[in-house]
């Protein structure tokens, strides 16, 4: 009695980390530079990946592809031969309609860019594999367009379970985390305190703006690329995990299992069986590209690049999907992320992408962040905005840097160099 004991030793929580992957173009480099000077300077952001035409498997596609090529791609994809799955038949019916393509500014460049998000995932995967022993995976990977803006301070408040661990954060932000205050535009989106899982090891996938197909045609969803995709560490592990399916003619290929070097993964036998069954369905013609030992990122990269756009006259299966649909299809149908919690879709096994804070687009106008488009629609303190200029990004970040100076890194000359 009366004996004193030293206070218990506590381990500081791990630092919350986000990597950003921005899909850009050589013709829009100022936008990528602006993101690097704004979003990427928040202390939560660990690494800023970016991709342009130079990162594509065919880096000269935008130079070599002509409007005649684009017309032939449209005609090929719209032909919809017999034997297509209902999924692919429906998708191809919406893809690359010539009436819209011929009036699009730089239709050839737009067509070439459809592979670029997968070029970016491939680039990120190779980086993680190379540095698997020293760097590990981030808590979240944000996939955005080059004219997308995420308020990373608000993002960290939403996803970081240890956000209020410091006195400074308690003093500055304790009363501002209510999602109904002006900074989070809660008056538009309602209460969302429990809408996200604050555990990055759980495989979650949130769309900044979720797009739903007409349910009677195809009960499927995908993330509207310009509003971003939010992939947790658990989801990245599923994307990077080597797969083994015993298909006739499926040769083996060497791969790097970076998941085993970052976080223990449970026995995946049941998951593998489900994925192999899905591969055997061959819904979008992906089975022919699979090699034993590959992960889903390798499969997606092969799927979008095996037949180049400029060789459309020699196509056998071709590539007939919008870039947003590719990631949406594989995330939903290959169980990359957990099932959505919305009761209406409890019987839809492939409902795997969740709308971030209720933001979805099914019929105009959209809800939540889907309305945050262009500078007139993007008010100050918006958490997500699409189609904004570099000036808007710089001004918005500076306002937040003034309010929370310790939450941002100092900008240096190197930050303006990609």
XYZ file of N, CA, C and O in Angstrom, residues 65-79 92 95-96 98 101 111 309-315 320:
116
model
N -2.957 8.153 -83.245
C -4.365 7.830 -83.415
C -5.071 8.941 -84.192
O -4.943 10.121 -83.859
N -5.831 8.551 -85.199
C -6.558 9.510 -86.025
C -8.052 9.403 -85.757
O -8.523 8.478 -85.091
N -8.808 10.340 -86.316
C -10.255 10.302 -86.160
C -10.838 9.078 -86.863
O -11.861 8.523 -86.421
N -10.200 8.622 -87.938
C -10.645 7.394 -88.602
C -10.476 6.195 -87.674
O -11.336 5.306 -87.631
N -9.357 6.157 -86.937
C -9.176 5.099 -85.949
C -10.305 5.129 -84.922
O -10.862 4.094 -84.562
N -10.606 6.323 -84.455
C -11.639 6.474 -83.428
C -12.976 5.970 -83.954
O -13.729 5.271 -83.243
N -13.293 6.286 -85.201
C -14.544 5.805 -85.804
C -14.560 4.283 -85.858
O -15.574 3.642 -85.533
N -13.453 3.681 -86.249
C -13.395 2.221 -86.354
C -13.481 1.559 -84.977
O -14.051 0.465 -84.836
N -12.927 2.205 -83.964
C -13.054 1.681 -82.597
C -14.518 1.707 -82.169
O -15.037 0.736 -81.613
N -15.172 2.815 -82.446
C -16.588 2.933 -82.106
C -17.411 1.860 -82.822
O -18.254 1.199 -82.220
N -17.154 1.680 -84.101
C -17.904 0.689 -84.871
C -17.650 -0.721 -84.351
O -18.582 -1.531 -84.221
N -16.389 -1.030 -84.010
C -16.057 -2.356 -83.483
C -16.776 -2.610 -82.160
O -17.404 -3.657 -81.964
N -16.680 -1.641 -81.248
C -17.242 -1.850 -79.910
C -18.759 -1.852 -79.910
O -19.385 -2.511 -79.075
N -19.349 -1.132 -80.840
C -20.812 -1.072 -80.888
C -21.427 -2.250 -81.625
O -22.638 -2.404 -81.642
N -20.581 -3.086 -82.227
C -21.124 -4.202 -83.014
C -21.784 -5.245 -82.132
O -22.750 -5.889 -82.526
N -21.101 -2.150 -73.703
C -20.701 -1.774 -75.066
C -21.783 -0.990 -75.781
O -21.507 -0.219 -76.707
N -20.884 2.556 -74.879
C -19.515 3.024 -75.057
C -19.267 3.635 -76.431
O -19.733 3.107 -77.454
N -18.526 4.693 -76.467
C -17.965 5.334 -77.659
C -18.960 5.490 -78.812
O -18.726 5.034 -79.914
N -20.448 7.213 -81.782
C -19.765 8.075 -82.743
C -20.347 9.481 -82.764
O -19.614 10.470 -82.914
N -18.569 11.225 -80.056
C -17.122 11.258 -80.226
C -16.677 12.277 -81.274
O -15.704 12.995 -81.079
N -9.652 9.075 -76.265
C -9.663 7.618 -76.412
C -8.381 7.019 -75.841
O -8.422 6.035 -75.085
N -4.972 0.741 -79.551
C -5.998 1.461 -80.294
C -5.610 1.655 -81.759
O -6.462 1.553 -82.647
N -4.339 1.937 -82.027
C -3.928 2.208 -83.406
C -3.991 0.954 -84.269
O -3.972 1.048 -85.502
N -4.095 -0.214 -83.639
C -4.204 -1.473 -84.384
C -5.641 -1.973 -84.442
O -5.882 -3.170 -84.531
N -6.589 -1.059 -84.387
C -7.991 -1.450 -84.322
C -8.402 -2.345 -85.485
O -9.252 -3.234 -85.329
N -7.804 -2.168 -86.663
C -8.187 -2.989 -87.816
C -7.773 -4.446 -87.653
O -8.237 -5.309 -88.403
N -6.906 -4.716 -86.647
C -6.466 -6.085 -86.391
C -7.028 -6.637 -85.079
O -6.644 -7.715 -84.637
N -7.930 -5.910 -84.474
C -8.474 -6.325 -83.171
C -9.194 -7.667 -83.256
O -9.853 -7.963 -84.256
N -12.990 -2.145 -75.078
C -14.254 -1.436 -75.295
C -14.906 -1.018 -73.982
O -16.098 -1.253 -73.757
